[in-house]
Short mmCIF file of C-alpha atoms in Angstrom, two decimals:
data_model
loop_
_atom_site.label_atom_id
_atom_site.label_comp_id
_atom_site.label_asym_id
_atom_site.label_seq_id
_atom_site.Cartn_x
_atom_site.Cartn_y
_atom_site.Cartn_z
CA MET A 1 122.55 107.93 67.40
CA SER A 2 120.79 111.26 66.96
CA ALA A 3 122.37 113.99 69.16
CA ALA A 4 118.86 114.78 70.71
CA ALA A 5 117.09 111.76 71.97
CA PRO A 6 113.33 112.20 71.89
CA VAL A 7 111.42 112.97 75.10
CA ALA A 8 109.03 110.10 74.37
CA PRO A 9 107.89 107.98 71.48
CA PRO A 10 106.10 110.36 69.10
CA ASP A 11 102.87 108.29 69.16
CA ASP A 12 102.78 108.11 72.91
CA PRO A 13 99.43 109.80 73.88
CA TYR A 14 100.56 110.05 77.50
CA ALA A 15 103.72 111.89 76.67
CA THR A 16 103.99 115.02 78.89
CA GLY A 17 106.81 116.97 77.03
CA HIS A 18 109.09 116.36 79.99
CA GLY A 19 111.89 113.94 80.70
CA ASP A 20 114.74 112.31 78.57
CA PRO A 21 114.82 108.59 78.10
CA ALA A 22 118.56 108.80 77.06
CA PHE A 23 119.69 108.74 80.75
CA HIS A 24 118.58 107.69 84.31
CA VAL A 25 119.25 109.74 87.51
CA ALA A 26 120.33 107.65 90.31
CA HIS A 27 120.60 110.31 92.89
CA TYR A 28 119.78 114.08 93.43
CA ASP A 29 121.79 116.17 95.98
CA LEU A 30 119.91 119.34 96.48
CA ASP A 31 121.27 122.40 98.42
CA LEU A 32 118.67 125.01 98.57
CA THR A 33 118.03 128.38 100.36
CA TYR A 34 114.54 129.84 100.41
CA ARG A 35 113.47 133.34 101.57
CA VAL A 36 109.80 133.26 102.36
CA ALA A 37 108.95 137.05 102.24
CA PRO A 38 110.30 137.71 98.74
CA ASN A 39 109.59 134.03 97.59
CA ARG A 40 113.19 133.60 96.36
CA LEU A 41 114.85 130.32 95.92
CA ARG A 42 118.51 129.61 95.19
CA GLY A 43 120.16 126.25 94.92
CA THR A 44 122.63 123.82 93.38
CA ALA A 45 121.38 120.54 92.16
CA THR A 46 123.98 117.66 91.67
CA LEU A 47 122.74 114.79 89.70
CA ALA A 48 124.36 111.35 89.56
CA VAL A 49 123.36 109.98 86.13
CA GLU A 50 123.93 107.04 83.89
CA THR A 51 123.21 107.05 80.21
CA ARG A 52 120.78 104.45 78.87
CA ALA A 53 121.61 105.00 75.32
CA ALA A 54 124.56 106.52 73.30
CA THR A 55 124.04 110.22 73.18
CA ASP A 56 125.74 113.65 73.02
CA VAL A 57 122.95 115.74 74.67
CA LEU A 58 121.17 115.51 77.96
CA HIS A 59 117.92 117.30 78.69
CA LEU A 60 116.73 118.38 82.14
CA ASP A 61 113.53 120.00 82.94
CA LEU A 62 113.64 123.40 84.86
CA ALA A 63 110.87 126.06 84.47
CA GLY A 64 110.64 129.61 85.45
CA LEU A 65 114.12 129.77 87.30
CA ALA A 66 117.31 131.20 85.86
CA VAL A 67 120.38 128.83 85.32
CA GLU A 68 123.55 130.39 86.45
CA LYS A 69 126.25 127.71 85.99
CA VAL A 70 126.38 124.09 84.63
CA THR A 71 129.29 121.62 85.01
CA VAL A 72 129.54 118.12 83.96
CA ALA A 73 132.17 115.44 85.45
CA GLY A 74 132.78 112.37 83.36
CA ALA A 75 132.50 114.00 79.98
CA ARG A 76 133.35 117.40 78.45
CA LEU A 77 130.43 119.90 78.31
CA ALA A 78 130.62 121.89 75.03
CA ARG A 79 127.69 124.29 75.75
CA TRP A 80 124.30 124.45 77.46
CA THR A 81 121.03 126.27 76.58
CA HIS A 82 117.99 126.87 78.65
CA ARG A 83 114.68 127.75 76.92
CA GLY A 84 111.16 126.71 77.19
CA GLY A 85 111.65 124.91 80.52
CA ARG A 86 114.30 122.66 78.90
CA LEU A 87 118.00 122.74 79.89
CA ALA A 88 120.03 121.06 77.15
CA LEU A 89 123.64 119.97 77.93
CA ARG A 90 125.52 119.37 74.80
CA LEU A 91 128.61 117.25 75.17
CA ALA A 92 131.76 117.61 73.14
CA ARG A 93 131.38 114.11 71.84
CA GLU A 94 128.89 111.18 72.06
CA VAL A 95 129.24 109.03 75.15
CA PRO A 96 128.08 105.21 75.07
CA ALA A 97 125.33 103.79 76.99
CA GLY A 98 126.32 102.91 80.62
CA THR A 99 128.38 106.13 80.95
CA ARG A 100 128.26 107.58 84.50
CA LEU A 101 128.23 111.33 84.82
CA THR A 102 127.77 114.02 87.46
CA LEU A 103 125.75 117.03 86.45
CA ALA A 104 125.80 120.27 88.68
CA VAL A 105 123.41 123.08 88.08
CA ALA A 106 123.37 126.32 90.00
CA TYR A 107 120.13 128.24 89.71
CA GLY A 108 117.62 130.58 91.33
CA GLY A 109 114.68 132.98 91.07
CA THR A 110 111.17 133.28 91.98
CA PRO A 111 109.54 129.89 91.90
CA GLN A 112 106.12 129.48 90.50
CA PRO A 113 103.91 126.68 89.66
CA VAL A 114 103.71 125.34 86.07
CA ARG A 115 100.71 124.86 83.93
CA SER A 116 99.07 121.52 83.24
CA PRO A 117 95.73 120.37 81.86
CA TRP A 118 94.42 120.29 85.53
CA GLY A 119 95.53 123.84 86.49
CA THR A 120 98.88 124.87 88.01
CA VAL A 121 101.16 122.40 89.81
CA GLY A 122 104.46 122.54 91.58
CA TRP A 123 105.76 125.25 93.86
CA GLU A 124 102.98 127.17 95.51
CA GLU A 125 103.46 130.29 97.56
CA LEU A 126 101.25 130.34 100.69
CA GLU A 127 100.09 133.36 102.78
CA ASP A 128 103.05 132.57 105.03
CA GLY A 129 105.27 129.81 103.57
CA ALA A 130 105.26 127.53 100.62
CA LEU A 131 104.43 124.09 99.57
CA VAL A 132 105.11 121.72 96.66
CA ALA A 133 102.46 119.57 95.08
CA SER A 134 103.88 118.40 91.85
CA GLN A 135 101.62 115.68 90.46
CA PRO A 136 102.04 115.07 87.66
CA THR A 137 104.38 117.66 85.97
CA GLY A 138 105.33 120.17 88.63
CA ALA A 139 108.71 119.11 89.79
CA PRO A 140 110.66 121.38 87.28
CA SER A 141 109.08 124.36 89.17
CA TRP A 142 111.73 124.04 91.93
CA PHE A 143 114.61 121.88 90.80
CA PRO A 144 116.33 120.68 87.49
CA CYS A 145 115.27 116.98 86.97
CA ASN A 146 114.43 114.21 84.55
CA ASP A 147 110.81 114.62 85.03
CA ARG A 148 109.36 111.14 84.16
CA PRO A 149 107.33 108.95 86.62
CA ASP A 150 109.48 105.87 85.79
CA ASP A 151 112.80 107.60 86.59
CA LYS A 152 113.08 107.01 90.32
CA ALA A 153 116.07 108.20 92.28
CA THR A 154 117.24 108.73 95.94
CA TYR A 155 117.62 112.21 97.34
CA ARG A 156 119.54 114.37 99.80
CA THR A 157 117.91 117.69 100.38
CA ALA A 158 119.42 120.49 102.46
CA LEU A 159 116.95 123.41 102.66
CA THR A 160 117.95 126.64 104.62
CA VAL A 161 115.08 128.87 105.66
CA ASP A 162 114.73 131.90 107.89
CA GLN A 163 113.87 131.36 111.46
CA PRO A 164 111.14 130.67 112.78
CA TYR A 165 110.11 128.80 109.68
CA ARG A 166 110.22 125.11 109.71
CA ALA A 167 111.30 123.15 106.44
CA LEU A 168 110.29 119.66 105.49
CA THR A 169 111.38 117.72 102.48
CA HIS A 170 110.81 114.16 101.55
CA GLY A 171 112.79 111.54 103.58
CA VAL A 172 114.13 111.17 107.04
CA LEU A 173 115.68 114.18 109.04
CA VAL A 174 119.33 113.47 109.36
CA ASP A 175 120.79 116.91 110.34
CA ARG A 176 119.42 120.34 111.58
CA ARG A 177 121.88 123.29 111.77
CA ALA A 178 120.71 126.48 113.39
CA ARG A 179 122.56 129.78 112.89
CA ALA A 180 121.76 133.34 114.10
CA SER A 181 118.76 133.86 111.75
CA THR A 182 118.47 130.66 109.65
CA THR A 183 118.07 126.91 110.14
CA THR A 184 119.13 124.25 107.59
CA TRP A 185 117.06 121.10 107.48
CA VAL A 186 118.66 118.08 105.83
CA HIS A 187 116.57 115.10 104.78
CA GLU A 188 117.60 111.94 103.08
CA GLU A 189 115.23 109.59 101.07
CA ARG A 190 117.03 106.41 100.43
CA ARG A 191 114.04 104.86 98.64
CA PRO A 192 113.74 105.41 95.09
CA THR A 193 111.47 108.39 94.40
CA SER A 194 109.62 109.71 91.36
CA THR A 195 110.24 113.39 90.60
CA TYR A 196 106.64 114.36 91.15
CA LEU A 197 106.72 112.90 94.76
CA ALA A 198 109.64 114.99 95.70
CA THR A 199 108.37 117.99 97.90
CA VAL A 200 109.21 120.98 99.95
CA GLN A 201 106.96 122.30 102.81
CA VAL A 202 107.83 125.60 104.67
CA GLY A 203 105.70 127.22 107.42
CA ARG A 204 105.33 128.21 110.95
CA TYR A 205 104.55 124.64 111.96
CA GLU A 206 104.04 122.97 115.41
CA GLU A 207 104.76 119.18 115.52
CA VAL A 208 101.95 116.85 116.79
CA PRO A 209 102.84 113.17 117.36
CA LEU A 210 100.26 110.82 115.81
CA GLY A 211 101.78 107.47 116.76
CA ASP A 212 104.60 105.07 116.63
CA GLY A 213 102.82 102.01 115.17
CA PRO A 214 104.55 100.44 112.10
CA ALA A 215 106.32 103.77 111.64
CA PRO A 216 106.74 107.09 113.45
CA GLN A 217 103.81 109.46 112.49
CA ARG A 218 103.39 113.08 112.96
CA ALA A 219 101.60 116.13 111.83
CA LEU A 220 103.01 119.51 111.15
CA VAL A 221 100.37 122.21 111.75
CA PRO A 222 100.04 125.97 112.52
CA ALA A 223 99.52 126.54 116.24
CA PRO A 224 95.95 127.65 116.06
CA LEU A 225 94.89 124.36 114.31
CA VAL A 226 96.70 122.04 116.91
CA PRO A 227 93.56 121.24 118.91
CA ALA A 228 91.49 120.44 115.89
CA VAL A 229 94.06 118.25 114.31
CA ARG A 230 94.60 116.33 117.54
CA GLU A 231 91.04 115.55 117.62
CA ARG A 232 90.62 114.76 113.87
CA LEU A 233 93.77 112.54 113.76
CA ALA A 234 93.43 110.68 117.13
CA HIS A 235 92.82 107.56 115.12
CA HIS A 236 95.93 107.82 112.95
CA ASP A 237 97.89 105.17 114.46
CA ALA A 238 95.11 102.70 114.16
CA LEU A 239 94.58 103.68 110.53
CA LEU A 240 98.35 103.07 109.70
CA ARG A 241 98.27 99.67 111.53
CA CYS A 242 95.04 98.62 109.58
CA PHE A 243 96.68 99.42 106.20
CA ALA A 244 99.99 97.74 107.21
CA ASP A 245 98.00 94.58 108.03
CA ALA A 246 96.18 94.61 104.75
CA PHE A 247 98.80 95.86 102.31
CA GLY A 248 102.10 94.80 103.90
CA PRO A 249 104.82 96.74 105.79
CA TYR A 250 104.77 100.52 105.62
CA PRO A 251 107.24 101.29 102.85
CA PHE A 252 109.13 104.33 104.30
CA GLY A 253 110.97 105.41 107.40
CA THR A 254 108.35 107.96 108.59
CA TYR A 255 105.06 109.55 107.64
CA THR A 256 104.25 113.19 108.00
CA LEU A 257 100.96 114.84 107.46
CA VAL A 258 101.24 118.63 106.81
CA CYS A 259 98.19 120.92 107.36
CA THR A 260 98.70 124.41 105.98
CA ALA A 261 97.09 127.41 107.33
CA ASP A 262 95.69 128.15 103.81
CA ASP A 263 92.69 126.36 102.33
CA LEU A 264 93.71 124.07 99.45
CA GLU A 265 91.53 122.71 96.65
CA ILE A 266 92.50 119.11 97.26
CA PRO A 267 95.04 117.21 99.50
CA VAL A 268 97.92 115.55 97.77
CA GLU A 269 100.55 112.92 98.48
CA ALA A 270 104.40 113.06 98.33
CA GLN A 271 107.00 110.51 99.41
CA GLY A 272 106.34 109.69 102.99
CA VAL A 273 104.17 112.99 103.31
CA SER A 274 100.60 114.10 102.65
CA VAL A 275 99.59 117.74 102.45
CA PHE A 276 96.08 118.97 103.52
CA GLY A 277 94.74 122.47 103.75
CA ALA A 278 93.02 123.96 106.85
CA ASN A 279 89.72 123.36 105.18
CA HIS A 280 90.25 119.53 104.99
CA LEU A 281 90.94 118.99 108.63
CA ALA A 282 88.96 121.70 110.52
CA GLY A 283 85.59 119.89 110.80
CA HIS A 284 84.32 118.37 107.46
CA ASP A 285 82.71 114.92 107.45
CA ASP A 286 84.86 113.87 104.58
CA ASP A 287 88.07 114.23 106.43
CA GLY A 288 88.44 110.49 107.45
CA ARG A 289 88.15 109.46 103.74
CA LEU A 290 90.73 111.94 102.67
CA VAL A 291 93.21 111.03 105.39
CA ALA A 292 92.91 107.25 104.45
CA HIS A 293 93.20 107.92 100.71
CA GLU A 294 96.48 109.91 101.02
CA LEU A 295 98.06 107.43 103.35
CA ALA A 296 97.19 104.64 101.14
CA HIS A 297 99.23 106.21 98.33
CA GLN A 298 102.34 105.44 100.20
CA TRP A 299 101.95 101.90 99.18
CA PHE A 300 99.89 102.56 95.92
CA GLY A 301 101.57 105.17 93.84
CA ASN A 302 104.75 106.07 95.89
CA SER A 303 106.27 102.63 96.54
CA VAL A 304 104.61 100.84 93.68
CA GLY A 305 104.76 103.56 91.02
CA VAL A 306 103.42 103.79 87.58
CA GLY A 307 105.84 104.03 84.60
CA THR A 308 103.35 105.77 82.53
CA TRP A 309 100.26 107.83 83.51
CA ARG A 310 98.17 105.56 81.40
CA ASP A 311 98.14 103.26 84.46
CA ILE A 312 96.94 105.77 87.00
CA TRP A 313 94.13 103.65 88.21
CA LEU A 314 96.78 101.57 89.95
CA ASN A 315 97.39 104.65 92.16
CA GLU A 316 93.98 106.12 92.48
CA GLY A 317 91.64 103.10 92.20
CA PHE A 318 93.67 101.40 94.89
CA ALA A 319 93.75 104.41 97.22
CA CYS A 320 89.96 104.77 96.80
CA TRP A 321 89.36 101.23 97.61
CA ALA A 322 91.64 101.60 100.71
CA GLU A 323 89.17 104.32 101.90
CA TRP A 324 86.35 101.74 101.80
CA TRP A 325 88.49 99.19 103.61
CA TRP A 326 89.17 101.68 106.43
CA SER A 327 85.51 102.62 106.62
CA GLU A 328 84.62 99.00 107.16
CA ALA A 329 87.38 98.41 109.60
CA SER A 330 86.62 101.58 111.70
CA GLY A 331 82.78 100.87 111.99
CA GLY A 332 81.54 102.78 109.07
CA PRO A 333 79.75 101.45 105.96
CA ASP A 334 81.29 98.20 104.64
CA THR A 335 83.08 97.99 101.34
CA ALA A 336 80.04 96.13 99.65
CA THR A 337 77.76 98.93 100.70
CA LEU A 338 80.08 101.64 99.40
CA ALA A 339 80.64 99.71 96.23
CA ARG A 340 76.79 99.54 95.61
CA THR A 341 76.52 103.24 96.18
CA TRP A 342 79.29 104.25 93.86
CA HIS A 343 78.24 101.63 91.31
CA ALA A 344 74.75 103.23 91.08
CA ARG A 345 76.32 106.67 90.70
CA LEU A 346 78.65 105.56 87.89
CA ARG A 347 75.51 104.18 86.06
CA ALA A 348 74.23 107.63 85.95
CA GLN A 349 77.50 109.10 84.33
CA PRO A 350 78.80 108.91 80.83
CA ARG A 351 80.15 105.33 80.00
CA ASP A 352 83.04 106.32 77.65
CA LEU A 353 85.97 105.84 79.81
CA VAL A 354 88.23 102.77 79.47
CA LEU A 355 90.01 102.33 82.84
CA ALA A 356 93.28 100.88 81.48
CA ASP A 357 93.49 103.70 78.88
CA PRO A 358 91.58 106.74 80.04
CA GLY A 359 93.49 109.30 77.88
CA TYR A 360 95.94 111.68 79.28
CA GLU A 361 93.54 114.61 79.95
CA ARG A 362 91.34 112.26 81.93
CA ILE A 363 93.82 110.56 84.18
CA PHE A 364 92.30 112.31 87.12
CA ASP A 365 88.68 111.87 86.12
CA ASP A 366 86.74 110.84 89.19
CA ARG A 367 85.62 107.85 87.29
CA VAL A 368 89.05 106.48 87.24
CA TYR A 369 89.09 106.48 91.11
CA LYS A 370 85.72 104.99 91.54
CA ARG A 371 85.80 102.48 88.74
CA GLY A 372 89.23 101.43 89.75
CA ALA A 373 87.98 100.80 93.38
CA LEU A 374 85.00 98.93 92.05
CA THR A 375 87.34 96.68 89.94
CA LEU A 376 89.08 95.82 93.17
CA GLN A 377 85.92 95.09 94.98
CA ALA A 378 84.73 92.87 92.19
CA LEU A 379 88.00 91.01 92.22
CA ARG A 380 87.80 90.56 96.01
CA THR A 381 84.21 89.12 95.63
CA VAL A 382 85.40 86.55 93.07
CA LEU A 383 88.70 85.68 94.73
CA GLY A 384 87.48 85.79 98.28
CA THR A 385 88.88 88.10 100.91
CA PRO A 386 91.87 86.09 102.14
CA ALA A 387 93.22 85.42 98.58
CA PHE A 388 92.45 89.08 97.41
CA LEU A 389 94.54 90.44 100.46
CA GLY A 390 97.20 87.98 99.72
CA LEU A 391 97.25 89.46 96.17
CA LEU A 392 97.53 93.05 97.38
CA ARG A 393 100.41 92.17 99.81
CA ALA A 394 102.26 90.39 96.97
CA TRP A 395 101.74 93.31 94.74
CA THR A 396 103.25 95.79 97.21
CA ASP A 397 106.11 93.33 97.95
CA ARG A 398 106.93 92.33 94.37
CA HIS A 399 107.02 95.80 93.01
CA ALA A 400 108.23 97.72 96.14
CA HIS A 401 110.06 100.99 95.21
CA ALA A 402 109.71 100.27 91.53
CA THR A 403 107.08 100.71 88.87
CA ALA A 404 104.41 98.38 87.59
CA THR A 405 101.84 98.17 84.90
CA THR A 406 98.23 97.02 84.44
CA ASP A 407 99.57 93.96 82.61
CA ASP A 408 101.67 93.22 85.66
CA PHE A 409 98.54 93.32 87.87
CA ARG A 410 96.72 90.99 85.52
CA ALA A 411 99.60 88.54 85.67
CA LEU A 412 99.80 88.49 89.49
CA ALA A 413 95.93 88.25 89.77
CA ASP A 414 96.19 85.15 87.48
CA GLU A 415 98.80 83.64 89.71
CA HIS A 416 96.77 84.18 92.87
CA ALA A 417 93.53 82.82 91.13
CA ARG A 418 95.24 79.70 90.03
CA ALA A 419 96.58 79.12 93.56
CA ALA A 420 93.19 79.82 95.09
CA GLY A 421 90.94 77.88 92.71
CA GLY A 422 92.73 76.58 89.64
CA GLY A 423 92.28 77.34 86.06
CA ALA A 424 88.57 77.88 86.23
CA LEU A 425 88.92 80.67 88.71
CA ALA A 426 91.83 82.11 86.73
CA THR A 427 89.51 82.17 83.62
CA ASP A 428 86.87 84.08 85.73
CA VAL A 429 89.37 86.57 87.04
CA GLY A 430 90.80 87.25 83.47
CA ALA A 431 87.33 87.82 82.09
CA LEU A 432 86.42 90.01 85.06
CA LEU A 433 89.48 92.30 84.68
CA ALA A 434 88.95 92.48 80.87
CA ALA A 435 85.43 93.64 81.35
CA TRP A 436 86.33 96.30 84.08
CA LEU A 437 89.62 97.48 82.59
CA ASP A 438 89.39 97.15 78.92
CA ARG A 439 85.75 98.19 77.87
CA PRO A 440 83.75 101.35 78.55
CA ALA A 441 80.60 99.50 79.51
CA LEU A 442 79.97 99.27 83.28
CA PRO A 443 79.76 95.67 84.41
CA ALA A 444 77.47 94.43 87.08
CA LEU A 445 78.98 93.90 90.44
CA PRO A 446 79.39 90.13 90.93
CA ALA A 447 77.24 88.41 93.49
CA ALA A 448 78.94 87.25 96.74
CA ARG A 449 80.04 83.49 96.56
#
């Protein structure tokens, strides 16, 4: 086999230039120290990997930080090079598929976000702290990784910061060690996690309990924002219960909503975490929608992930429909009303987007979000609400902590249609999904049965 396995098939229009399909990372152990004032990060990343194909070179993604030392256990490392955001580890001889290796990379520097077609993503220095919002390709801005959405791994992250800063990473807090001037926060995420969902949050945060319902919930917020956040998120426990009833058990150990002191352009999800700016939770009418949307991603996108960005509607369309479901459950406009409103708006926009294949540079087009939600509402109308909610719960159960595709969803919808109404209903559902997913024309919303 060629010494340098390709990052992705050359004809893949959704290839990001990141990742290496020649191996899988099973676990990341990250030991990090961050100094807020100079924005300096140092760390050692230890990766447990298994080769998926015979190879003599492994590629990791790491951008903007300097590599100090690399070691490999399980094979002999001949040399390594680091350029253009790619760390290449060349082995002395080819190893077969199924070989288990341990890679350790010591690195450091001034972390910065990386460029993407949607602006910069990844590590972001705040006025007084830092955050990580990596979707879709920002993970290499702070740790060496196999940056592919389908390469999920478990994590242990130890992050040392100066007092009085608080550090949060994805997972459950398992240890906290205070010294004279620093505190080390250790989190473990035992559920498989995509690299873009790994996160770091550092700030002068107070903890606000939000509820204990299906899982412990809390907000981390700057002290001046505590009263506003308490008021805005007073319903959060009811929101989580509503989603757990509709979508199945909450998929992670805890849920943390971080609100920075800085204004942010958009909120973003991470594994068991959502990140908002002060502008999102300080009094705007859209807040309830955004809070519901980011929470819904814990089921749709974080637990059930996409193997390729082509299927992004499975994340964003589902989270958008969840906004509508919460609106209906909490006394706002019902899903049918919201669907009619957004259908009318989409009719006034260009009809040149195919939901199941929008094109890489349009994966975050708002039409992906809203047309995805309309697809689900149309499916609910045809299946009926009980069968539709059964489909959603089966989806989050069957593909929990894994990845799934649009074709997987079609197949499951067919199963549920046959169980609910036989072959005729399955034919209707297949035609409906083909119209909404595979063609740019905007179908009419089906009439209620």
